[in-house]
Amino acid sequence: MRETPVDLGPPQRRAVLAALAVDAGRPVPIEVLIDRIWGADPPTGARRALYAHIARLRRLAERLDDVGEGRLPVLRRSGGYQLDLDPDRVDLHRFQRLVALARDSAQPDRTRAALLREALELWRGEPFAGLPGTWPARMRETWRRQRVEAAVRLADLEIHSGDPAAVVGELTDLLGEYPLTEPLAEALMRALHTAGDSGEALRCYAQTRRRLVEELGTEPGRRLWQLHQEILRERPLETGHEHEARPATVPPPSGGSAPYAAPAQLPAGVPGFTGRTDELARLDALLADTGRQPAAAVVVSALSGMGGVGKTALAVHWARRMRPAFPDGQLYVNLRGFDPGGAPLTPDRTVRGFLDALGVPATRVPESLDAQVGLYRSLLSGRRVLVVLDNACDADQVRPLLPGAPGCLALVTSRSPLTGLAAAQGAHLLALDLLTAEECRDLLAARLGAARVAAEAAAVDEIVVRCAGLPLALAVVAARAAARPHVPLAGFAEELRTAERILDPLDTGDPATAVRTVFHWSYRTLSPQAARLFRFLGLHPGPDADLTALAALAGTGVDQVRAPVRELTAAHLLIEHAPRRYTLHDLLRAYAVELVADHDDEPTVRAATRRVLDHYLHTAYAADALLTRRHHPMALAPAAPGAQPHQPADCDEALAWLIAEQAVLLSAVERPLPGFDAYTWQFAATLTTFLERQGNWQALTDVHTVALQAASDHEDLAGQAAAHRGLGLARFQLRDSQGARHHFTHALDLFRRLDNHAGQARTRQNLAKMIWAHGAPSEALHHARRSLEHFRLAHDRGGQAVALNDMGWYLAELGDLRQALAYCRQALPLVQATGDLSGQAHTWDSLGYIHRHLGRHDTAVECYDRALALFRKTGDRRSEAIGLTYLGDTHEAAGAPGPALAARSRALELFDELGLPEADALRTKLRSAGPSARADDLQGRGQQLRADDARRGGQPKSVERAHMSQ
């Protein structure tokens, strides 16, 4: 990205930039960033530290831009941050793009070699050098493997083209870095021998073997040993890593006289297999364990996952790659645990098939299963055999088939997690996840050619999104596209986008590869309760749910829903993606929608839909009431029986629930269900305060735009009034005063026609804030007085307290500080009595402002400290930032430049984190303080202020502020 090194600061800040650069051009969620930087157990202040590092990176980016050193923009995106940079400017992404292009076998070998050489030249040292932690270490190992694979592929191309000497030096250097990497040693030996230096090739083997024995306690693998033997015998060499190991001939069991051919039952691998780098590495590590644990076999039941996720493809790919490590044979069986063709294979049939493969005559096969298993394990004793048990239904089907011999390895795949094998047999469990977007693109490039994929990048991206990372779905699209090479990929993307049932374009007509059929194999094994819950998941409005919501959906208690949830997660039809939160793959959701339409009648569907909507709506309503502590302009009908709405205990719990369920609640608005139109604007109304305090103006605009349309379509005046008020708030914060006034005026008129005093009070209050912001405090004071009248008519004490505080603020702006102080002092006990923490914070903020202008700086600082502690407690981060600027002004007026600078610097960090325009003016003020003050004083003062923050209010929550009281 830049040739001249730049000092980014401490390792954690470099880790933040690295974590963003790995996904350059794409948003990275905050939780992912925290996990990459601090691991699975982040410290208490991780989120705040992340924000601080982001703010400092942004300032560095500004300085680089100012001096013409290039741009490094870090942008705030929904739920995270994005390094807004062309990925090709990052060496890693350029390397991976060049390597992907070199996979296209349609290109000449010289072109592919040139691409690989250019990619390898991008390596300029160890990736993430000096960065501690699990994620950097894992990435270093992943990229090391990619580098080695690219170097080996380049060597194969150069040897094949007759120029082996061109890679000898590079391979020698790379083997020096990774001396235990056998594919590198093999490539170097081939290059040396082909170039005529067989003696050096043999010395390379001897040195590699000595290192393997000394450091790992193991001999070289079969492939490297065979190459050594071929060089010794001066046999012609095969080139490339695709050649297969020859079937081995080994002595017979029990000292018999006739040799037997080692079984080689592995099916053909998937052409163009891509991705799964981490999973392959873990399987490689388990294989290495067999050498370090000579007393026992290693069982891998790791490959569990949903149907179509690629368990068999990965198992077969790895098994074929590792055949040289198992010279005594490879056994394979499809146990048909989830197969449409009939019942799962019984252990006796499977063992009998293995005995046949091991050359046991029919006359020597015992009658009982126990005796057959004993003979099978005896035959494997003293040998290295790989046993692949594919598509198992449960642990009982697998146990009799496990080898008992040291050095053997059993690889099991199943849609069930097979935790019983882990408990009883010490199995290593590895759940197979969906492919990443990059792996999806690689899969399509491998099947369709890199040139075709690169030529239609936008269509490929849409196909990747529609297939949702499921390898089977991608493989089906790729197969159809390969069969019709003249049809643009955009046509297949459009078919996925416009299909009435999204699974239809993923139906090949072959039950083994049709996505819908593969899902059905899992669905048909469910109990009636689990099957019903799975179908109802198609009615759920959002991306995930907790147990309480699932119980509402099913119409049962939480205790009764646990068993079907466990059954669905065991079958990988439901995923516990976070503790006690469950999600459904997009294509499985589409399948559930089909099933519920086919199997459940309209009254049943409507009742389940109403239960889950009422669960969320009534809980959101209760949470909103705790946040505002005022009467809501909207009244709800009673919740449906079985909806089980939750009543948060306090403001903290209400805020936590809204944060956790935000995506679900937004989905309930944005994707309204037929026959439940009133819920659209009701959800939007309950989200207004939360979204406004978050500073999420776009979401506020979106939900109320949908709500206004739904309410207008049904001539629902209450819905229209609430939607107009929400849109007024959003337009005001987006600096559209004309649009805000339009919506507030409509809301006020509608609430007046409905004789809704609570609605008129809130709208007057919002209108006053907007008018004050445009420099008319006298008019704002008029609306604040009217809002107080309406709050009194609505018998809303919390609203009256907020209105009194607003009046005090506007009077202070008009210069009537004594009268202002009287109103705010009148407001404070009222707002404390209602428990409205946000109202208390704003009242203390007003008192601080008044005392500052009265020249009572110590009292003002005390008031601001109280306000800031409450803003942090309520998660109102924008108000916290504004309060810090006022605190800075107060310190400056009191002649304390150090504390003023620290408060303003902390405010700037918050403004930057929230992406708010106030940052620019404050940054200018900070720059005017002079470089020495910033460098020498800020560090100590800022650290002290943050420590004081932590003592007073704890870590701020991950929500942002509403400047306009709700």
PDB file of C-alpha atoms in Angstrom, residues 796-888:
ATOM      1  CA  ASP A 796     -47.624  12.018  32.394  1.00  0.00           C
ATOM      2  CA  ARG A 797     -45.309  13.106  35.238  1.00  0.00           C
ATOM      3  CA  GLY A 798     -42.190  11.960  33.406  1.00  0.00           C
ATOM      4  CA  GLY A 799     -43.125  14.022  30.396  1.00  0.00           C
ATOM      5  CA  GLN A 800     -43.842  17.049  32.580  1.00  0.00           C
ATOM      6  CA  ALA A 801     -40.364  16.797  34.102  1.00  0.00           C
ATOM      7  CA  VAL A 802     -38.706  16.699  30.688  1.00  0.00           C
ATOM      8  CA  ALA A 803     -40.810  19.641  29.473  1.00  0.00           C
ATOM      9  CA  LEU A 804     -39.779  21.709  32.522  1.00  0.00           C
ATOM     10  CA  ASN A 805     -36.133  20.978  31.776  1.00  0.00           C
ATOM     11  CA  ASP A 806     -36.620  21.956  28.131  1.00  0.00           C
ATOM     12  CA  MET A 807     -38.163  25.253  29.201  1.00  0.00           C
ATOM     13  CA  GLY A 808     -35.205  25.874  31.503  1.00  0.00           C
ATOM     14  CA  TRP A 809     -32.806  25.260  28.641  1.00  0.00           C
ATOM     15  CA  TYR A 810     -34.552  27.664  26.265  1.00  0.00           C
ATOM     16  CA  LEU A 811     -34.767  30.332  28.984  1.00  0.00           C
ATOM     17  CA  ALA A 812     -31.026  29.963  29.513  1.00  0.00           C
ATOM     18  CA  GLU A 813     -30.494  30.426  25.796  1.00  0.00           C
ATOM     19  CA  LEU A 814     -32.586  33.603  26.021  1.00  0.00           C
ATOM     20  CA  GLY A 815     -30.359  34.860  28.862  1.00  0.00           C
ATOM     21  CA  ASP A 816     -32.885  34.451  31.693  1.00  0.00           C
ATOM     22  CA  LEU A 817     -30.548  32.287  33.768  1.00  0.00           C
ATOM     23  CA  ARG A 818     -32.341  32.713  37.136  1.00  0.00           C
ATOM     24  CA  GLN A 819     -35.696  31.642  35.715  1.00  0.00           C
ATOM     25  CA  ALA A 820     -33.974  28.834  33.806  1.00  0.00           C
ATOM     26  CA  LEU A 821     -32.367  27.560  37.019  1.00  0.00           C
ATOM     27  CA  ALA A 822     -35.757  27.551  38.748  1.00  0.00           C
ATOM     28  CA  TYR A 823     -37.385  25.418  36.035  1.00  0.00           C
ATOM     29  CA  CYS A 824     -34.534  22.906  35.926  1.00  0.00           C
ATOM     30  CA  ARG A 825     -34.489  22.607  39.729  1.00  0.00           C
ATOM     31  CA  GLN A 826     -38.243  21.977  39.579  1.00  0.00           C
ATOM     32  CA  ALA A 827     -37.675  19.286  36.932  1.00  0.00           C
ATOM     33  CA  LEU A 828     -34.934  17.384  38.777  1.00  0.00           C
ATOM     34  CA  PRO A 829     -36.942  15.781  41.646  1.00  0.00           C
ATOM     35  CA  LEU A 830     -39.764  14.898  39.247  1.00  0.00           C
ATOM     36  CA  VAL A 831     -37.490  13.144  36.801  1.00  0.00           C
ATOM     37  CA  GLN A 832     -35.698  11.369  39.660  1.00  0.00           C
ATOM     38  CA  ALA A 833     -39.032  10.176  41.043  1.00  0.00           C
ATOM     39  CA  THR A 834     -39.953   8.531  37.733  1.00  0.00           C
ATOM     40  CA  GLY A 835     -36.580   6.789  37.439  1.00  0.00           C
ATOM     41  CA  ASP A 836     -35.930   8.336  34.005  1.00  0.00           C
ATOM     42  CA  LEU A 837     -32.128   8.134  33.790  1.00  0.00           C
ATOM     43  CA  SER A 838     -32.023   9.847  30.408  1.00  0.00           C
ATOM     44  CA  GLY A 839     -34.201  12.699  31.681  1.00  0.00           C
ATOM     45  CA  GLN A 840     -31.969  13.025  34.739  1.00  0.00           C
ATOM     46  CA  ALA A 841     -28.873  13.157  32.532  1.00  0.00           C
ATOM     47  CA  HIS A 842     -30.295  15.921  30.360  1.00  0.00           C
ATOM     48  CA  THR A 843     -31.433  17.870  33.410  1.00  0.00           C
ATOM     49  CA  TRP A 844     -27.962  17.706  35.009  1.00  0.00           C
ATOM     50  CA  ASP A 845     -26.544  18.742  31.627  1.00  0.00           C
ATOM     51  CA  SER A 846     -28.857  21.793  31.601  1.00  0.00           C
ATOM     52  CA  LEU A 847     -27.872  22.679  35.158  1.00  0.00           C
ATOM     53  CA  GLY A 848     -24.212  22.470  34.217  1.00  0.00           C
ATOM     54  CA  TYR A 849     -24.827  24.789  31.289  1.00  0.00           C
ATOM     55  CA  ILE A 850     -26.669  27.316  33.470  1.00  0.00           C
ATOM     56  CA  HIS A 851     -24.059  27.293  36.258  1.00  0.00           C
ATOM     57  CA  ARG A 852     -21.251  27.684  33.702  1.00  0.00           C
ATOM     58  CA  HIS A 853     -22.882  30.839  32.349  1.00  0.00           C
ATOM     59  CA  LEU A 854     -23.446  32.074  35.903  1.00  0.00           C
ATOM     60  CA  GLY A 855     -19.685  31.746  36.444  1.00  0.00           C
ATOM     61  CA  ARG A 856     -20.039  28.878  38.958  1.00  0.00           C
ATOM     62  CA  HIS A 857     -17.455  26.652  37.280  1.00  0.00           C
ATOM     63  CA  ASP A 858     -16.932  24.120  40.083  1.00  0.00           C
ATOM     64  CA  THR A 859     -20.689  23.533  40.374  1.00  0.00           C
ATOM     65  CA  ALA A 860     -20.948  23.272  36.584  1.00  0.00           C
ATOM     66  CA  VAL A 861     -18.183  20.616  36.456  1.00  0.00           C
ATOM     67  CA  GLU A 862     -19.998  18.624  39.158  1.00  0.00           C
ATOM     68  CA  CYS A 863     -23.265  18.794  37.177  1.00  0.00           C
ATOM     69  CA  TYR A 864     -21.557  17.716  33.938  1.00  0.00           C
ATOM     70  CA  ASP A 865     -19.868  14.815  35.729  1.00  0.00           C
ATOM     71  CA  ARG A 866     -23.277  13.593  36.931  1.00  0.00           C
ATOM     72  CA  ALA A 867     -24.739  13.988  33.431  1.00  0.00           C
ATOM     73  CA  LEU A 868     -21.858  12.131  31.756  1.00  0.00           C
ATOM     74  CA  ALA A 869     -22.102   9.201  34.184  1.00  0.00           C
ATOM     75  CA  LEU A 870     -25.816   8.861  33.372  1.00  0.00           C
ATOM     76  CA  PHE A 871     -25.279   9.223  29.618  1.00  0.00           C
ATOM     77  CA  ARG A 872     -22.796   6.358  29.812  1.00  0.00           C
ATOM     78  CA  LYS A 873     -25.233   4.268  31.832  1.00  0.00           C
ATOM     79  CA  THR A 874     -28.045   4.769  29.309  1.00  0.00           C
ATOM     80  CA  GLY A 875     -25.728   4.216  26.353  1.00  0.00           C
ATOM     81  CA  ASP A 876     -26.449   7.729  25.013  1.00  0.00           C
ATOM     82  CA  ARG A 877     -23.026   8.206  23.456  1.00  0.00           C
ATOM     83  CA  ARG A 878     -23.786  11.235  21.293  1.00  0.00           C
ATOM     84  CA  SER A 879     -25.076  13.121  24.321  1.00  0.00           C
ATOM     85  CA  GLU A 880     -21.962  11.977  26.176  1.00  0.00           C
ATOM     86  CA  ALA A 881     -19.786  13.474  23.433  1.00  0.00           C
ATOM     87  CA  ILE A 882     -21.677  16.785  23.479  1.00  0.00           C
ATOM     88  CA  GLY A 883     -21.520  16.852  27.282  1.00  0.00           C
ATOM     89  CA  LEU A 884     -17.741  16.361  27.114  1.00  0.00           C
ATOM     90  CA  THR A 885     -17.403  19.370  24.802  1.00  0.00           C
ATOM     91  CA  TYR A 886     -19.408  21.453  27.305  1.00  0.00           C
ATOM     92  CA  LEU A 887     -17.195  20.137  30.102  1.00  0.00           C
ATOM     93  CA  GLY A 888     -14.142  21.163  28.084  1.00  0.00           C
TER      94      GLY A 888
END
